[in-house]
CSV table of C-alpha atoms in Angstrom, one decimal:
chain,number,residue,atom,x,y,z
A,1,MET,CA,0.0,0.0,0.0
A,2,LYS,CA,2.8,2.4,0.8
A,3,LEU,CA,4.5,1.6,-2.5
A,4,LEU,CA,1.3,2.3,-4.4
A,5,LEU,CA,0.8,5.6,-2.5
A,6,ALA,CA,4.5,6.6,-3.2
A,7,GLY,CA,4.0,5.7,-6.9
A,8,LEU,CA,0.9,7.9,-7.1
A,9,VAL,CA,2.7,10.8,-5.5
A,10,LEU,CA,5.6,10.4,-7.8
A,11,ILE,CA,3.4,10.3,-10.8
A,12,LEU,CA,1.6,13.5,-9.7
A,13,ILE,CA,4.8,15.3,-9.1
A,14,VAL,CA,6.3,14.3,-12.4
A,15,GLU,CA,3.1,15.1,-14.3
A,16,THR,CA,2.8,18.6,-13.0
A,17,HIS,CA,6.4,19.6,-13.5
A,18,ALA,CA,7.6,17.7,-16.6
A,19,GLN,CA,5.1,18.1,-19.3
A,20,TRP,CA,7.8,18.0,-21.9
A,21,TYR,CA,5.7,16.0,-24.3
A,22,ARG,CA,3.7,19.1,-25.1
A,23,ARG,CA,6.6,21.2,-26.3
A,24,PRO,CA,6.8,19.8,-29.9
A,25,VAL,CA,3.1,20.4,-30.4
A,26,GLU,CA,3.4,24.0,-29.0
A,27,ALA,CA,6.5,24.6,-31.2
A,28,ALA,CA,4.6,23.5,-34.3
A,29,GLN,CA,1.6,25.6,-33.5
A,30,GLY,CA,3.9,28.6,-32.7
A,31,ALA,CA,5.7,28.1,-36.1
A,32,TYR,CA,2.3,28.1,-37.7
A,33,ASP,CA,1.4,31.4,-35.9
A,34,MET,CA,4.6,33.0,-37.2
A,35,ALA,CA,3.9,31.8,-40.7
A,36,ARG,CA,0.4,33.2,-40.6
A,37,ALA,CA,1.6,36.6,-39.4
A,38,TYR,CA,4.2,36.7,-42.2
A,39,SER,CA,1.5,35.7,-44.7
A,40,ASP,CA,-0.9,38.4,-43.4
A,41,MET,CA,1.9,40.9,-43.6
A,42,ARG,CA,2.6,40.0,-47.3
A,43,GLU,CA,-1.2,40.1,-48.1
A,44,ALA,CA,-1.8,43.4,-46.3
A,45,ASN,CA,1.1,45.0,-48.1
A,46,PHE,CA,0.5,48.0,-45.8
A,47,LYS,CA,3.1,50.7,-45.2
A,48,ASN,CA,4.8,50.8,-41.8
A,49,SER,CA,3.0,47.6,-40.6
A,50,ASP,CA,6.2,45.4,-40.4
A,51,LYS,CA,6.7,45.9,-36.6
A,52,TYR,CA,3.0,45.1,-35.9
A,53,PHE,CA,3.2,41.8,-37.7
A,54,HIS,CA,6.5,40.9,-36.0
A,55,ALA,CA,4.9,41.6,-32.6
A,56,ARG,CA,1.7,39.8,-33.4
A,57,GLY,CA,3.4,36.6,-34.7
A,58,ASN,CA,5.6,36.4,-31.6
A,59,TYR,CA,2.7,37.2,-29.3
A,60,ASP,CA,0.5,34.5,-30.9
A,61,ALA,CA,3.2,31.9,-30.8
A,62,ALA,CA,4.2,32.6,-27.2
A,63,GLN,CA,0.6,32.2,-26.1
A,64,ARG,CA,0.9,28.5,-27.1
A,65,GLY,CA,3.3,27.9,-24.2
A,66,PRO,CA,7.0,27.4,-23.8
A,67,GLY,CA,7.4,25.5,-27.0
A,68,GLY,CA,5.7,28.2,-29.0
A,69,ARG,CA,7.8,30.9,-27.3
A,70,TRP,CA,10.9,28.9,-28.2
A,71,ALA,CA,9.8,28.5,-31.9
A,72,ALA,CA,9.1,32.3,-32.1
A,73,GLU,CA,12.5,33.1,-30.7
A,74,VAL,CA,14.3,30.7,-33.1
A,75,ILE,CA,12.4,31.9,-36.1
A,76,SER,CA,12.7,35.6,-35.3
A,77,ASN,CA,16.4,35.4,-34.6
A,78,ALA,CA,17.1,33.4,-37.8
A,79,ARG,CA,15.1,35.8,-39.9
A,80,GLU,CA,16.7,38.9,-38.4
A,81,GLY,CA,20.1,37.3,-38.6
A,82,TRP,CA,19.6,36.6,-42.3
A,83,GLN,CA,18.1,39.9,-43.1
A,84,GLY,CA,20.7,41.9,-41.2
A,85,SER,CA,23.6,40.2,-42.9
A,86,VAL,CA,22.3,39.4,-46.4
A,87,SER,CA,19.6,41.9,-47.3
A,88,GLY,CA,21.5,45.0,-46.1
A,89,ARG,CA,18.5,46.6,-44.5
A,90,GLY,CA,20.6,48.1,-41.7
A,91,HIS,CA,21.3,47.6,-38.1
A,92,GLU,CA,18.7,50.1,-36.9
A,93,ASP,CA,15.8,48.3,-38.7
A,94,THR,CA,16.9,44.9,-37.5
A,95,ALA,CA,17.1,46.2,-33.9
A,96,ALA,CA,13.6,47.7,-34.2
A,97,ASP,CA,12.3,44.4,-35.5
A,98,GLN,CA,13.9,42.5,-32.7
A,99,ALA,CA,12.4,45.0,-30.1
A,100,ALA,CA,8.9,44.3,-31.6
A,101,ASN,CA,9.6,40.5,-31.6
A,102,ILE,CA,10.6,40.6,-27.9
A,103,HIS,CA,7.7,42.8,-27.0
A,104,GLY,CA,5.2,40.3,-28.5
A,105,ARG,CA,7.0,37.3,-27.1
A,106,ASN,CA,6.9,38.8,-23.6
A,107,GLY,CA,3.1,39.2,-23.8
A,108,GLY,CA,3.0,42.9,-24.8
A,109,ASP,CA,0.1,44.1,-26.8
A,110,PRO,CA,0.9,43.9,-30.6
A,111,ASN,CA,-1.5,46.8,-31.2
A,112,VAL,CA,1.2,49.2,-29.8
A,113,TYR,CA,2.8,48.8,-33.2
A,114,ARG,CA,-0.4,48.8,-35.3
A,115,PRO,CA,-0.2,51.6,-37.9
A,116,PRO,CA,-3.3,53.8,-38.4
A,117,GLY,CA,-5.5,52.6,-41.2
A,118,LEU,CA,-4.5,49.0,-41.2
A,119,PRO,CA,-7.6,47.0,-42.0
A,120,SER,CA,-9.3,45.5,-38.9
A,121,ARG,CA,-9.0,42.0,-40.5
A,122,TYR,CA,-5.4,42.0,-39.3
């Protein structure tokens, strides 16, 4: 009986602290959120909306959980690393994009970056 009770307690402790099996699903969902934000940005083709879509993609992905937050960070860092070194957009623009990424990933309201006149669909 003591062994059964100890086993149940151990299972409850492990279950509440180590839900590692959810991370891959959250990461996939977060990657989808990032792709959707990028697609919406391309579709909207709206001047000065870049930072809003960066913040929104990261925000949506981070809301999925630790796996989504991880995916958002990896995707954002890879994208900004590539654009900063290959596209020649400039350090200031890359830094501003990263600030919007971090703002969204940390749960900040993406609408802070929303440009006036952007259709409500986005």
